[in-house]
XYZ file of C-alpha atoms in Angstrom:
507
model
C 12.761 8.352 -0.592
C 9.964 9.161 -3.027
C 6.663 9.458 -1.186
C 4.036 7.146 -2.633
C 0.444 6.843 -1.437
C -2.605 4.979 -2.681
C -6.338 4.643 -2.495
C -7.779 1.152 -2.740
C -11.575 1.203 -3.089
C -13.714 -1.910 -3.048
C -16.100 -2.023 -6.045
C -19.132 -3.197 -4.093
C -21.452 -0.205 -4.377
C -21.652 3.489 -5.106
C -18.594 5.714 -4.556
C -18.801 6.879 -0.937
C -17.793 10.416 0.077
C -15.639 8.747 2.751
C -13.663 7.057 -0.043
C -13.344 10.404 -1.808
C -12.127 12.016 1.429
C -9.461 9.331 1.993
C -8.415 9.516 -1.664
C -8.086 13.306 -1.484
C -5.968 13.172 1.683
C -3.602 10.644 0.082
C -3.456 12.647 -3.135
C -2.670 15.952 -1.403
C -0.073 14.340 0.865
C 1.742 12.743 -2.079
C 1.651 15.841 -4.283
C 2.790 18.152 -1.485
C 5.873 15.955 -1.061
C 6.545 15.702 -4.804
C 5.486 12.064 -4.743
C 3.114 9.694 -6.498
C -0.491 8.719 -5.925
C -1.790 5.414 -7.279
C -5.101 3.538 -7.329
C -5.788 -0.173 -7.061
C -9.024 -2.115 -6.828
C -9.592 -4.389 -3.828
C -12.106 -6.811 -5.340
C -11.424 -10.043 -3.461
C -15.093 -10.081 -2.397
C -16.133 -11.865 -5.568
C -19.792 -12.143 -4.585
C -20.271 -8.364 -4.273
C -17.627 -6.819 -6.530
C -18.738 -5.653 -9.972
C -17.039 -4.030 -12.931
C -19.912 -1.530 -13.100
C -19.148 -0.361 -9.564
C -15.443 -0.073 -10.372
C -16.141 2.116 -13.397
C -18.478 4.378 -11.416
C -15.884 4.799 -8.645
C -13.146 5.723 -11.116
C -15.478 8.174 -12.845
C -16.463 9.797 -9.536
C -12.853 10.267 -8.410
C -11.927 11.680 -11.819
C -14.935 14.025 -11.624
C -13.514 15.387 -8.363
C -10.253 16.218 -10.130
C -8.157 13.305 -8.871
C -5.759 11.440 -11.128
C -3.263 8.641 -10.506
C 0.004 7.557 -12.054
C -0.776 3.837 -11.777
C -4.090 2.002 -11.828
C -6.298 -0.497 -13.667
C -7.279 2.131 -16.236
C -3.836 3.668 -16.842
C -1.540 0.688 -16.246
C 1.868 0.922 -14.622
C 4.957 -1.112 -13.706
C 3.419 -2.859 -10.681
C 0.241 -4.336 -12.149
C -2.159 -5.920 -12.279
C -4.034 -3.338 -10.229
C -7.079 -5.488 -9.485
C -6.554 -7.921 -6.627
C -8.698 -10.511 -8.389
C -5.974 -10.663 -11.060
C -3.078 -11.126 -8.597
C -3.951 -14.595 -7.288
C -0.620 -16.221 -8.175
C 1.262 -13.479 -6.334
C -0.748 -13.990 -3.129
C -0.447 -17.782 -3.320
C 3.322 -17.531 -3.551
C 3.602 -15.444 -0.393
C 0.970 -17.485 1.447
C 3.037 -20.607 0.757
C 6.085 -18.780 2.105
C 4.305 -17.974 5.376
C 3.233 -21.612 5.705
C 6.731 -22.926 4.975
C 8.296 -20.523 7.477
C 5.875 -21.597 10.212
C 4.091 -18.237 10.433
C 0.725 -19.575 9.242
C -1.298 -22.772 9.526
C -4.182 -24.486 7.802
C -7.479 -24.299 9.660
C -10.134 -26.949 9.006
C -12.720 -25.694 11.488
C -16.261 -25.669 10.127
C -18.466 -22.566 10.149
C -20.669 -24.343 12.690
C -17.771 -24.811 15.113
C -16.661 -21.215 14.709
C -20.209 -19.939 15.295
C -20.458 -22.029 18.462
C -17.054 -20.761 19.629
C -18.056 -17.136 19.120
C -21.378 -17.695 20.880
C -19.632 -19.217 23.905
C -17.067 -16.433 24.063
C -19.820 -13.827 23.825
C -21.809 -15.464 26.634
C -18.689 -15.430 28.808
C -17.991 -11.763 28.071
C -14.891 -12.548 26.010
C -13.989 -10.907 22.685
C -14.491 -13.247 19.711
C -11.152 -14.824 18.863
C -10.009 -18.039 17.234
C -8.804 -20.512 19.875
C -5.875 -21.957 17.911
C -7.235 -25.469 17.678
C -5.914 -26.270 14.189
C -2.539 -24.696 14.927
C -1.674 -27.984 16.629
C -2.558 -30.221 13.671
C 0.618 -32.025 12.561
C 1.938 -30.913 9.145
C 1.645 -34.437 7.686
C -1.972 -34.719 8.823
C -2.769 -31.269 7.437
C -1.272 -32.196 4.057
C -3.271 -35.420 3.960
C -6.510 -33.597 4.738
C -5.807 -31.031 2.022
C -5.043 -33.836 -0.455
C -8.351 -35.453 0.465
C -10.135 -32.290 -0.542
C -11.132 -31.082 2.921
C -12.182 -27.433 2.965
C -9.798 -25.161 4.840
C -8.454 -21.632 5.208
C -5.004 -20.286 6.008
C -4.593 -18.423 9.309
C -1.693 -16.396 10.636
C 0.027 -17.179 13.908
C -0.193 -14.399 16.491
C 1.732 -14.047 19.769
C -0.307 -14.655 22.895
C 1.846 -12.546 25.207
C 3.214 -9.033 25.203
C 2.101 -5.847 23.511
C 2.200 -4.688 19.909
C 3.508 -1.129 19.558
C 3.168 0.775 16.292
C 3.464 4.427 15.404
C 0.697 6.602 14.015
C 1.783 9.945 12.557
C -1.156 11.666 14.277
C -1.409 9.757 17.529
C 2.158 8.723 18.274
C 2.814 5.222 19.575
C -0.271 3.010 19.966
C -0.189 -0.123 22.114
C -2.476 -3.129 21.604
C -2.028 -6.363 23.623
C -1.296 -9.344 21.418
C -3.828 -11.497 23.240
C -6.604 -9.271 21.849
C -5.487 -9.817 18.234
C -7.237 -12.620 16.367
C -5.475 -15.295 14.330
C -6.600 -13.692 11.095
C -7.672 -15.719 8.071
C -5.201 -14.890 5.300
C -6.463 -17.105 2.468
C -10.126 -18.037 2.190
C -11.391 -21.498 1.293
C -11.993 -20.334 -2.292
C -8.299 -19.530 -2.682
C -8.775 -15.764 -2.539
C -6.788 -13.686 -0.047
C -8.428 -11.628 2.658
C -7.928 -7.864 2.758
C -5.125 -8.159 5.310
C -2.769 -10.372 3.314
C -3.461 -8.733 -0.043
C -3.123 -5.246 1.432
C 0.311 -5.896 2.914
C 1.673 -7.660 -0.172
C 0.347 -5.039 -2.579
C 1.548 -2.063 -0.540
C 5.042 -3.555 -0.396
C 5.301 -4.591 -4.045
C 3.838 -1.286 -5.232
C 6.295 0.736 -3.144
C 3.786 2.466 -0.892
C 5.622 4.581 1.692
C 2.696 6.180 3.567
C -0.757 4.768 4.234
C -3.456 7.293 5.110
C -6.584 5.284 5.923
C -9.649 5.449 8.144
C -9.280 5.078 11.893
C -11.478 1.975 11.815
C -8.353 0.134 10.643
C -6.380 0.840 13.821
C -7.222 -2.612 15.327
C -5.841 -4.238 12.160
C -2.442 -2.534 12.382
C -0.919 -5.251 14.638
C -1.832 -7.947 12.094
C -0.260 -5.929 9.311
C 2.843 -5.149 11.369
C 3.230 -8.866 12.079
C 2.972 -9.763 8.396
C 5.611 -7.177 7.494
C 7.835 -8.688 10.159
C 7.235 -12.234 8.898
C 8.157 -11.214 5.349
C 11.141 -9.143 6.467
C 9.762 -5.957 4.907
C 9.657 -2.378 6.151
C 6.178 -1.242 7.116
C 4.850 1.999 5.549
C 4.241 4.943 7.843
C 0.651 5.020 9.074
C -1.790 7.886 9.512
C -5.280 6.861 10.597
C -7.715 9.503 9.437
C -10.676 10.359 11.665
C -14.052 9.374 10.272
C -16.330 11.911 8.639
C -19.191 12.717 11.002
C -22.722 14.043 10.909
C -23.385 17.379 12.665
C -24.550 15.396 15.727
C -21.046 13.784 15.834
C -22.363 10.358 14.836
C -20.553 8.446 12.093
C -21.541 9.630 8.636
C -24.179 7.237 7.339
C -26.742 7.179 4.572
C -29.538 7.005 7.141
C -28.771 10.615 8.133
C -26.981 12.070 5.119
C -26.527 11.179 1.460
C -23.132 9.483 1.236
C -22.663 8.799 -2.467
C -20.505 11.105 -4.559
C -23.019 10.514 -7.354
C -25.739 12.165 -5.271
C -23.760 15.390 -4.976
C -22.952 15.340 -8.679
C -26.625 14.815 -9.590
C -27.727 17.516 -7.124
C -25.667 20.071 -9.029
C -22.681 20.559 -6.757
C -19.480 21.540 -8.523
C -16.632 19.028 -8.189
C -14.328 21.913 -7.217
C -16.672 22.826 -4.356
C -16.881 19.251 -3.019
C -13.096 18.871 -3.219
C -12.661 22.263 -1.544
C -15.112 21.261 1.204
C -13.405 17.934 1.965
C -9.940 19.469 1.762
C -10.660 22.144 4.383
C -10.228 19.536 7.122
C -6.486 19.441 6.418
C -5.547 23.067 5.773
C -5.096 26.114 7.949
C -7.634 28.821 7.249
C -8.767 32.192 8.466
C -12.352 33.430 8.645
C -13.571 34.176 5.117
C -10.597 32.313 3.622
C -12.368 29.039 2.885
C -12.517 29.266 -0.924
C -9.550 27.233 -2.255
C -8.713 25.601 -5.560
C -6.661 22.421 -5.890
C -3.326 24.257 -6.034
C -4.089 26.175 -2.840
C -5.243 23.058 -1.007
C -2.043 21.301 -2.023
C 0.243 24.122 -0.922
C -1.474 24.527 2.461
C -2.142 20.854 3.197
C -0.813 19.635 6.555
C -1.953 16.435 8.259
C -1.404 18.096 11.636
C -4.414 20.306 10.862
C -6.753 17.309 10.810
C -8.823 17.163 13.981
C -8.828 13.657 15.424
C -12.364 14.297 16.633
C -13.495 13.877 13.047
C -14.368 16.499 10.425
C -18.065 17.390 10.301
C -19.805 16.730 6.999
C -22.037 19.789 7.222
C -24.189 19.937 4.095
C -25.232 23.527 4.856
C -21.576 24.586 4.696
C -21.142 22.651 1.465
C -24.173 24.509 0.083
C -22.627 27.835 1.104
C -19.275 26.919 -0.422
C -20.855 25.644 -3.636
C -22.830 28.879 -3.929
C -19.647 30.908 -3.641
C -18.003 28.857 -6.383
C -21.010 29.373 -8.666
C -21.264 33.119 -8.018
C -17.710 34.260 -7.331
C -15.383 31.905 -9.210
C -17.119 30.815 -12.406
C -17.147 33.203 -15.332
C -20.377 33.422 -17.345
C -18.834 31.013 -19.833
C -17.756 28.686 -17.016
C -21.227 28.797 -15.490
C -22.861 27.871 -18.800
C -20.391 25.019 -19.181
C -21.233 23.771 -15.689
C -24.956 23.856 -16.488
C -24.292 21.962 -19.714
C -22.293 19.317 -17.869
C -25.107 18.891 -15.324
C -28.070 18.884 -17.727
C -26.698 17.127 -20.765
C -28.448 16.980 -24.151
C -28.857 13.228 -23.649
C -30.688 13.835 -20.360
C -32.941 16.448 -21.948
C -33.738 14.052 -24.795
C -34.970 11.433 -22.333
C -37.048 14.002 -20.440
C -38.636 15.180 -23.692
C -39.403 11.601 -24.760
C -41.251 10.975 -21.494
C -43.117 14.275 -21.455
C -44.347 14.402 -25.055
C -47.433 12.254 -24.504
C -48.338 13.988 -21.241
C -48.550 17.686 -22.171
C -50.937 19.964 -24.058
C -48.648 22.991 -24.482
C -44.876 23.297 -24.465
C -45.297 25.587 -21.476
C -46.546 22.517 -19.582
C -43.010 21.142 -19.649
C -41.946 23.188 -16.634
C -44.516 21.925 -14.129
C -44.568 18.405 -15.609
C -40.825 17.822 -15.420
C -39.617 20.110 -12.626
C -39.182 17.209 -10.204
C -36.505 15.755 -12.512
C -34.371 18.883 -12.040
C -35.052 19.391 -8.349
C -33.062 18.097 -5.413
C -35.062 17.689 -2.237
C -38.850 18.058 -2.442
C -39.481 18.815 1.257
C -42.595 16.619 1.571
C -45.295 17.228 4.180
C -46.960 14.521 6.246
C -50.357 15.493 4.853
C -49.146 15.127 1.282
C -47.380 11.803 1.916
C -50.546 10.308 3.424
C -52.701 11.352 0.456
C -53.547 7.747 -0.346
C -54.810 4.520 1.176
C -51.752 3.446 3.212
C -51.617 4.490 6.858
C -48.537 6.133 8.323
C -46.919 3.020 9.840
C -47.533 0.868 6.762
C -46.114 3.547 4.484
C -43.057 4.022 6.699
C -42.408 0.274 6.667
C -42.954 0.106 2.911
C -40.537 2.951 2.184
C -37.872 1.403 4.396
C -38.305 -1.971 2.708
C -38.146 -0.307 -0.697
C -34.989 1.574 0.272
C -33.319 -1.677 1.336
C -34.502 -3.484 -1.799
C -33.382 -0.664 -4.099
C -29.914 -0.629 -2.607
C -29.511 -4.332 -3.367
C -30.391 -3.978 -7.030
C -27.266 -4.429 -9.114
C -28.792 -2.551 -12.049
C -30.947 0.541 -11.621
C -33.585 -0.109 -14.305
C -37.344 0.392 -14.674
C -37.826 -3.365 -14.442
C -35.762 -3.694 -11.263
C -37.558 -0.746 -9.637
C -40.998 -2.154 -10.422
C -39.962 -5.639 -9.261
C -38.682 -4.300 -5.947
C -41.906 -2.373 -5.310
C -44.022 -5.438 -6.122
C -41.994 -7.375 -3.546
C -42.617 -4.616 -0.979
C -46.358 -4.741 -1.710
C -46.339 -8.507 -1.131
C -44.554 -8.193 2.210
C -46.698 -5.355 3.543
C -49.986 -6.664 2.160
C -50.603 -3.373 0.374
C -52.178 -3.237 -3.058
C -49.523 -2.474 -5.632
C -51.489 0.429 -7.143
C -51.896 2.010 -3.685
C -48.175 1.742 -2.991
C -47.395 3.238 -6.397
C -49.634 6.260 -5.691
C -47.691 7.028 -2.515
C -44.391 6.456 -4.339
C -45.470 9.019 -6.945
C -45.827 11.556 -4.130
C -42.457 10.641 -2.626
C -40.616 10.883 -5.949
C -42.471 13.666 -7.782
C -44.437 15.529 -5.119
C -47.691 14.641 -6.880
C -50.028 11.624 -6.859
C -49.709 11.425 -10.669
C -46.939 12.521 -12.998
C -44.692 11.203 -15.745
C -44.168 7.406 -15.832
C -42.898 6.590 -12.340
C -40.425 3.795 -12.951
C -38.827 5.444 -15.958
C -38.612 8.736 -14.058
C -36.890 7.016 -11.129
C -34.440 5.337 -13.480
C -33.635 8.683 -15.088
C -33.232 10.661 -11.846
C -30.871 7.988 -10.535
C -30.670 5.782 -7.482
C -29.092 8.439 -5.271
C -31.745 11.130 -5.759
C -34.480 8.495 -5.370
C -32.898 7.220 -2.162
C -32.585 10.726 -0.732
C -36.247 11.507 -1.432
C -37.225 8.311 0.343
C -34.964 9.184 3.284
C -36.646 12.600 3.513
C -40.106 11.052 3.467
C -39.204 8.416 6.062
C -38.008 11.213 8.370
C -41.316 13.067 7.924
C -43.193 9.835 8.718
C -41.379 9.541 12.047
C -38.058 7.988 11.130
C -36.937 4.432 11.784
C -34.858 2.934 14.569
C -31.964 0.542 13.972
C -34.078 -2.209 15.512
C -36.911 -1.552 13.058
C -34.573 -1.469 10.063
C -33.020 -4.756 11.176
C -36.451 -6.377 11.518
C -37.591 -5.105 8.108
C -34.376 -6.347 6.517
C -35.071 -9.779 8.006
C -38.622 -9.622 6.604
C -37.253 -8.910 3.129
C -34.657 -11.692 3.366
C -37.272 -14.195 4.552
C -39.674 -13.269 1.777
C -37.043 -13.468 -0.964
C -35.784 -16.800 0.353
C -39.318 -18.235 0.340
C -39.867 -17.032 -3.240
C -36.575 -18.557 -4.364
C -37.411 -21.888 -2.729
C -40.861 -21.883 -4.294
C -39.410 -21.121 -7.722
C -36.852 -23.909 -7.345
C -39.574 -26.394 -6.372
C -41.805 -25.708 -9.379
C -39.834 -27.719 -11.976
C -39.662 -30.680 -9.612
C -43.444 -30.603 -9.125
C -44.033 -30.461 -12.887
C -41.695 -33.408 -13.421
């Protein structure tokens, strides 16, 4: 048997270091066994998936040194490699499940399902579909479909007994069938859910081993059942522990930068980041941490992975990156790395911005240093050098962070628009908010053009500087972030409704 693994990112945002970690584990496992590693795009979430995100993810994984034998960019015998282009394949197998009696059409409305979940929650029960539409007669179901009634396709799940599946790290895992939901397999828009598409694609693409995050353990029974329904052999599973912050909490952007792009823009070497992530799966002695790709591959062993979760310790990454810069790179290699980080195109844009703001060429250093810096280490005194009080500024920065993350395109216009929205919600004057944002982004109350500078430095550096400043201002609880998100949603909804009403009023 030829070992074949895959990574299947969803193109709904920036490339996460967790995705890079999973991809690296699959890559090393396949290469160590003389096998293949492939990439496919799971873009069935049509509302959030973008081609721009897909391209950035592919670029980030390539930057880290990963390559694949099959994928949307390189082709292969098992394409297409975007799920959005495989609709006919999924429909064929969904029809098979329906014909074999393993799935049923569900006509329940969102309102009924919400009420069902609310009742189950109030009674201390886990949310689970109650099987109501499973008892609709086939003839009646066909008539309702023909009449155009909205519906989804759900899988049938046993109500008794225990599902047992094997995990290469944990051994046999048992999950009672009565805790497994009757999963939606095909959505009302005709697109498959992750569960159906994942099983079909892994089988048709010949995947033999699936190394994925441990958050997918509860889904394994559904996948095992689908393999059984189709009469296929299930790949071997290894559920990787989640990357964790030093305090053992799940790695999240509220506590650590999580985008691969951030580490690239900060000036980390791809070899150092790959080395750092790969250490969780290799044996090592003290002082033996520096490893290139070939060494990681030769010493890779999944049994070395601690199920407690590898710690994403940025200070260790800094130390490792420093060793790569000082001990591994030749002078020529170091100059090449600098040239790859600060490209001529980037310098051209910096010069264009700075020309009208300086008196001497020697002013370039102080005027533009913030564009080449990582963290600015702001002080509370400096952040409050303006008219906004501490609580208002903290709320504004959190709102801005949420708004920035939602922007599909990171442009001057989008940045300015988001900040104007924040000013409207908080009641702050726009010019006062901008002064504080200058301090957050540049360390000064005035500098080069703010919005253009933020566009140039990139979303990830901007987001990290805001995260730093929010921490200095006292941080934000999950409850506060949830409330501020609701404020933003309410405001944007009101603006959209007002805009939609204007033409009607004019008419």
